[in-house]
Amino acid sequence: MCDTEERHDPNQSRWSHLRNILGRRGMFNQEDFIPDESILDCMLNDLKILVIGAGGLGCELLKDLTLSGLLNIHVIDMDTIDLSNLNRQFLFRQSDIGKPKAEVAAAFINQRVPGANVKPHFTKIQEKDDDFYRDFHIVVCGVDSILARRWINGMLLSLLEYDSDGKLDQSSVRILVDGGTEGFKGNVRVITPGMSACLECTLDLYPPQVNYPMCTIAHTPRQPEHCVEYIKMFLWEKEDPFGGLPIDGDNTQHIEWIFNSAQARAREYGIQGVTYRLTQGVIKRIIPAVASTNAVIAAACVNEVFKCATQCYTPMNNYMVFNDVNGVYSYTFAAERNSRCLVCSQQPRTLNFTTDAQLRQLIDHLQQDPTLQMKNPSLTTIIDGKTKTLYMTGIPSLEVATRPNLPKTLKELGLVDGHELICADVTSPTSLRFILHYTDNDMAE
Amino acid sequence: MPNEKEKKYDRQLRLWGNHGQQALEDSQICLLNATATGTEIMKNLVLPGIGGFTIVDNDVVSMQDVGNNFFLTEDFIGSTKAQAATKLLKELNPDVKGVAAEESLATLLEKDPEYLCKFSIVIACDVEEDTLLSLSNKLWEKNIPLMVCISYGAIGYMRLVFKEMCVVETHPDNYFEDFRLLNPFPELCEYLKTIDIDALDSKGHSHVPYLVLLHKYLEEWKEQNGGEPPKVYKEKKKFAAFLMSKRRKNDKGACLDEENFEEAYKSVNTALVDVAVPRDVKEILEHENCTNLNSDSKPFWVLCQALKRFVDEHQTLPLSGSLPDMFSDSASYIKLQNVYQNKAKQDMICLMDNVSKVYADLGCIYDNGRMSEAEIKRFCRNSRLLKVVRTKSLEVEYRQTAPSDDVTQSFHDNTSDILWYVALRAAQKFRKEQRRFPGIETLEGDLKPLKDCSEKLVGSWGVPQVQLAALDDRLHEICRYGGAELHAIASFLGGVAAQEAIKLLTHQYVPVVDALIYDGIKPSTTAFRV
């Protein structure tokens, strides 16, 4: 829908349910909530919402948003539809398998909900620039990757503007509502960039993925999972069963080969339990999923979006967990802002090392520390007024060229106490600043 | 290799298994009224593949309905809601059969009072109080679960009504394996005797599974402590230190960092717990459904009696046989695992034997048709985790002169979600008297009669007529909603309720007892007894 088309009329009978909620003041409304036709009018016509993900959560989000009067939506998803999606991603049919999720989802919603204006983007979030994200008032994230979440979090924070007094320009604040699910568990959080805890503030709530120890996989397997991992980590490369191709979890022939090989290894050690389902689960790192949990979490997200859009109730402050394994359990708490947060504190983080520490130790720290969890960081700095690349991971030729720096000590590389290091990583759309502090002369505590 | 259906349902099969899926596919669900809440619940049941459903809703689709219900569209204006919703829900999953009832609920029940009795679960959305009570009594008599679900503005309410739900596979989040540390079985003792820890080389020593370490050193401890294991926290701490002192040392006399010992140390508190027969399980085995069997008894209770006989004979539950992973060389771990699994197999055979005997005593023959071996295996493996839950009937809930403690206590807590339950019960009374939602026309006009309904209800419970501002606020809010159903709230409840229905159908995971309020304002959920 472009600006020249008619505006949706908030007085249409189909919005009567919403008008009841927004039409009169009640005992639970926010102080400054003033019922007015313009609220619904704005929701129907002016507010622009961005939905990240058109899968399990995304389908539900699109339905819930449009049926809550939020008609102007863009949705991004880089995936195509798979058979195993159909048990919950209800905007897709058998005949849609292979097609882009964003496009099929948008088309379905636009057809089903009159006036819905969902625009799809079959692309990676990283391929969109600042101006794209600036266009939205609220962003709702329903992805299955912590990396993607961190990137969006970083992007929205980078769009914040401050006036000359250092005061936050409220109009540059775009609320992020983020939902995640896993089996029968889920969580929802409301992030107000620059004001509330951001995603990175509580990064340690997402512990790093547990991997099986290498020596267990190689020498002392005990569980069926160890047998599958062995094939994945060692045997595939050694036996190269498909002419140089890497493992493709969606290729049934690959899975079958791995399954048979894993069974053979299991027999060797007397291990039971290698099944096709287990094999696929390990290779693809499958997380169980059902329609119901996605419905719950997406609805909770949209409920918060509705509150932000209408100001009728105070939005959740700010993190809810949900679990319906045993009865139904949910708990809401206020995640606190981290004053040293890498992304939202605007303070460069200090890295403490000795002068004789090697660069690779510093890189390891960036990856392993639970509050940093970088994937593949590149580091640059400025020495004598000139930019110096310490280690570059993005471009293979540069990686090779800078690899010799890894075993060098920080002192050798020309870094002094207080030196600023600039770090680039896939987890953030903007670069991050660190200050190096040499601990050699610190008093023992 | 998985077939097409297994591929489609892969993500959920990992949660309830093929047998759980079969239970879903054998089920027939009836939805009374295609409200937004109702259709959302159905969506979340059709997608995972229930056998079939019937929707009863003779009301005609209007423009208002199109605004908050994904399964009622403009195309169907003029048709019944049942027709519209059934068609659009069926599209979600070609494996599921769906039927729109042609007539109203009243007509259907008039023609056939047993109409609802052919379903596995009945879901009632927005059914008038008297009708609801009447059909509830019928379903209670026939042991068919009823779910009452309604969304009112920012509030959702779900009530489960069933006599008894027997859950074998509860899938608890936190689960401690049965190590039999305090009462090791003979085969385990024999195996442990073959291990001489001190004679092992350094590699072997550091790869002894921590469970073996616990057993061995516990034995040593007992010898030094008059045959008694550590019981209280202080003793366990001493034992843990004792254990750690058994680590090999380096040349300088410092203890080596042996990972298996670390694991043993961490597990001392939880592993040294005497868990012969948990209280929940004891209660189940002593229940009259178990002790007074007849030929109509559910397989679950037959299994319970077989289990009871096992416990009477062995003073312990059957061994589940599963062990967590532990740092170890392959051979030691597998050997240890085999000892536990062989014992578990033995116990299983004993239980199966008991099952035959129990059936024989009932004058029946046990065969695979009555109860599969797989079912007995699952029961055996989960014998420590069995759970039986029961809800209050709707009849009792509506006639009682005193509600549950949960409800009574809510009158002393201004923030309690359960006050919404009271407000919704009052609104239901209002609807019965006035034949419409409170606040549908005027808030002020309806607030007084709504408060009167509330006072009558609260009065019937013998709760003193204290001025309850918190309750009044909620009554005001309910009035403000004027029966509005918000899609996001309906969808939240739709997810919660559907999963409860799946629990009831698969008999896996513990359901809510008896009711739940979802307050979308805070937000919060509260499960409570009515």
mmCIF file of N, CA and C in Angstrom, chain A residues 320-361:
data_model
loop_
_atom_site.group_PDB
_atom_site.id
_atom_site.type_symbol
_atom_site.label_atom_id
_atom_site.label_comp_id
_atom_site.label_asym_id
_atom_site.label_seq_id
_atom_site.Cartn_x
_atom_site.Cartn_y
_atom_site.Cartn_z
ATOM 1 N N MET A 320 10.496 -12.296 30.244
ATOM 2 C CA MET A 320 9.605 -13.345 30.739
ATOM 3 C C MET A 320 10.067 -14.708 30.259
ATOM 4 N N VAL A 321 10.081 -15.672 31.160
ATOM 5 C CA VAL A 321 10.359 -17.051 30.766
ATOM 6 C C VAL A 321 9.082 -17.871 30.915
ATOM 7 N N PHE A 322 8.935 -18.859 30.056
ATOM 8 C CA PHE A 322 7.712 -19.663 30.019
ATOM 9 C C PHE A 322 8.079 -21.133 29.864
ATOM 10 N N ASN A 323 7.336 -22.011 30.560
ATOM 11 C CA ASN A 323 7.632 -23.432 30.491
ATOM 12 C C ASN A 323 6.361 -24.205 30.785
ATOM 13 N N ASP A 324 5.884 -25.015 29.834
ATOM 14 C CA ASP A 324 4.686 -25.801 30.154
ATOM 15 C C ASP A 324 4.949 -27.306 30.152
ATOM 16 N N VAL A 325 6.144 -27.694 30.581
ATOM 17 C CA VAL A 325 6.457 -29.116 30.759
ATOM 18 C C VAL A 325 5.638 -29.700 31.905
ATOM 19 N N ASN A 326 5.660 -29.002 33.026
ATOM 20 C CA ASN A 326 4.942 -29.454 34.207
ATOM 21 C C ASN A 326 3.932 -28.391 34.588
ATOM 22 N N GLY A 327 2.657 -28.627 34.324
ATOM 23 C CA GLY A 327 1.665 -27.572 34.484
ATOM 24 C C GLY A 327 2.044 -26.435 33.554
ATOM 25 N N VAL A 328 1.834 -25.205 33.996
ATOM 26 C CA VAL A 328 2.264 -24.045 33.205
ATOM 27 C C VAL A 328 3.002 -23.115 34.150
ATOM 28 N N TYR A 329 4.181 -22.715 33.778
ATOM 29 C CA TYR A 329 4.985 -21.854 34.644
ATOM 30 C C TYR A 329 5.498 -20.669 33.852
ATOM 31 N N SER A 330 5.348 -19.480 34.407
ATOM 32 C CA SER A 330 6.001 -18.334 33.775
ATOM 33 C C SER A 330 6.497 -17.397 34.862
ATOM 34 N N TYR A 331 7.492 -16.637 34.526
ATOM 35 C CA TYR A 331 8.130 -15.758 35.506
ATOM 36 C C TYR A 331 8.687 -14.550 34.778
ATOM 37 N N THR A 332 8.380 -13.370 35.289
ATOM 38 C CA THR A 332 8.864 -12.140 34.665
ATOM 39 C C THR A 332 9.828 -11.436 35.601
ATOM 40 N N PHE A 333 10.957 -10.996 35.092
ATOM 41 C CA PHE A 333 11.898 -10.241 35.927
ATOM 42 C C PHE A 333 12.508 -9.110 35.107
ATOM 43 N N ALA A 334 13.120 -8.168 35.811
ATOM 44 C CA ALA A 334 13.722 -7.031 35.118
ATOM 45 C C ALA A 334 15.212 -7.297 34.956
ATOM 46 N N ALA A 335 15.611 -7.649 33.733
ATOM 47 C CA ALA A 335 17.040 -7.832 33.469
ATOM 48 C C ALA A 335 17.704 -6.474 33.595
ATOM 49 N N GLU A 336 18.837 -6.448 34.282
ATOM 50 C CA GLU A 336 19.477 -5.158 34.547
ATOM 51 C C GLU A 336 20.467 -4.787 33.482
ATOM 52 N N ARG A 337 20.567 -3.495 33.273
ATOM 53 C CA ARG A 337 21.548 -2.991 32.332
ATOM 54 C C ARG A 337 22.936 -3.262 32.880
ATOM 55 N N ASN A 338 23.829 -3.642 32.012
ATOM 56 C CA ASN A 338 25.213 -3.880 32.401
ATOM 57 C C ASN A 338 26.011 -2.617 32.097
ATOM 58 N N SER A 339 26.520 -1.980 33.152
ATOM 59 C CA SER A 339 27.220 -0.703 32.949
ATOM 60 C C SER A 339 28.484 -0.873 32.113
ATOM 61 N N ARG A 340 28.936 -2.131 31.981
ATOM 62 C CA ARG A 340 30.133 -2.369 31.176
ATOM 63 C C ARG A 340 29.778 -3.043 29.850
ATOM 64 N N CYS A 341 28.490 -2.998 29.505
ATOM 65 C CA CYS A 341 28.048 -3.697 28.297
ATOM 66 C C CYS A 341 28.822 -3.237 27.077
ATOM 67 N N LEU A 342 29.278 -4.202 26.336
ATOM 68 C CA LEU A 342 30.090 -3.923 25.164
ATOM 69 C C LEU A 342 29.343 -3.068 24.148
ATOM 70 N N VAL A 343 28.031 -3.280 24.071
ATOM 71 C CA VAL A 343 27.272 -2.651 22.996
ATOM 72 C C VAL A 343 26.548 -1.385 23.433
ATOM 73 N N CYS A 344 25.962 -1.379 24.622
ATOM 74 C CA CYS A 344 25.109 -0.232 24.956
ATOM 75 C C CYS A 344 25.677 0.699 26.011
ATOM 76 N N SER A 345 26.813 0.385 26.584
ATOM 77 C CA SER A 345 27.301 1.261 27.653
ATOM 78 C C SER A 345 28.113 2.425 27.119
ATOM 79 N N GLN A 346 28.429 2.399 25.845
ATOM 80 C CA GLN A 346 29.240 3.452 25.233
ATOM 81 C C GLN A 346 30.603 3.602 25.887
ATOM 82 N N GLN A 347 30.953 2.682 26.755
ATOM 83 C CA GLN A 347 32.282 2.697 27.371
ATOM 84 C C GLN A 347 33.082 1.575 26.745
ATOM 85 N N PRO A 348 34.269 1.876 26.292
ATOM 86 C CA PRO A 348 35.070 0.760 25.766
ATOM 87 C C PRO A 348 35.436 -0.191 26.899
ATOM 88 N N ARG A 349 35.416 -1.481 26.606
ATOM 89 C CA ARG A 349 35.748 -2.467 27.631
ATOM 90 C C ARG A 349 37.263 -2.559 27.779
ATOM 91 N N THR A 350 37.699 -2.751 29.004
ATOM 92 C CA THR A 350 39.137 -2.919 29.230
ATOM 93 C C THR A 350 39.507 -4.392 29.124
ATOM 94 N N LEU A 351 40.586 -4.675 28.454
ATOM 95 C CA LEU A 351 41.111 -6.044 28.379
ATOM 96 C C LEU A 351 42.417 -6.082 29.158
ATOM 97 N N ASN A 352 42.476 -6.972 30.129
ATOM 98 C CA ASN A 352 43.664 -7.061 30.999
ATOM 99 C C ASN A 352 44.564 -8.201 30.586
ATOM 100 N N PHE A 353 45.782 -7.854 30.171
ATOM 101 C CA PHE A 353 46.765 -8.873 29.786
ATOM 102 C C PHE A 353 48.160 -8.407 30.181
ATOM 103 N N THR A 354 49.087 -9.373 30.234
ATOM 104 C CA THR A 354 50.471 -9.009 30.493
ATOM 105 C C THR A 354 51.143 -8.681 29.166
ATOM 106 N N THR A 355 52.284 -7.990 29.254
ATOM 107 C CA THR A 355 52.972 -7.571 28.023
ATOM 108 C C THR A 355 53.427 -8.778 27.210
ATOM 109 N N ASP A 356 53.658 -9.894 27.900
ATOM 110 C CA ASP A 356 54.144 -11.060 27.176
ATOM 111 C C ASP A 356 53.027 -12.000 26.727
ATOM 112 N N ALA A 357 51.781 -11.576 26.901
ATOM 113 C CA ALA A 357 50.671 -12.403 26.417
ATOM 114 C C ALA A 357 50.677 -12.369 24.892
ATOM 115 N N GLN A 358 50.303 -13.522 24.295
ATOM 116 C CA GLN A 358 50.279 -13.581 22.838
ATOM 117 C C GLN A 358 48.948 -13.047 22.305
ATOM 118 N N LEU A 359 48.983 -12.580 21.073
ATOM 119 C CA LEU A 359 47.759 -12.059 20.456
ATOM 120 C C LEU A 359 46.676 -13.128 20.426
ATOM 121 N N ARG A 360 47.093 -14.390 20.182
ATOM 122 C CA ARG A 360 46.074 -15.450 20.091
ATOM 123 C C ARG A 360 45.344 -15.637 21.432
ATOM 124 N N GLN A 361 46.032 -15.342 22.542
ATOM 125 C CA GLN A 361 45.367 -15.447 23.846
ATOM 126 C C GLN A 361 44.266 -14.388 23.958
#
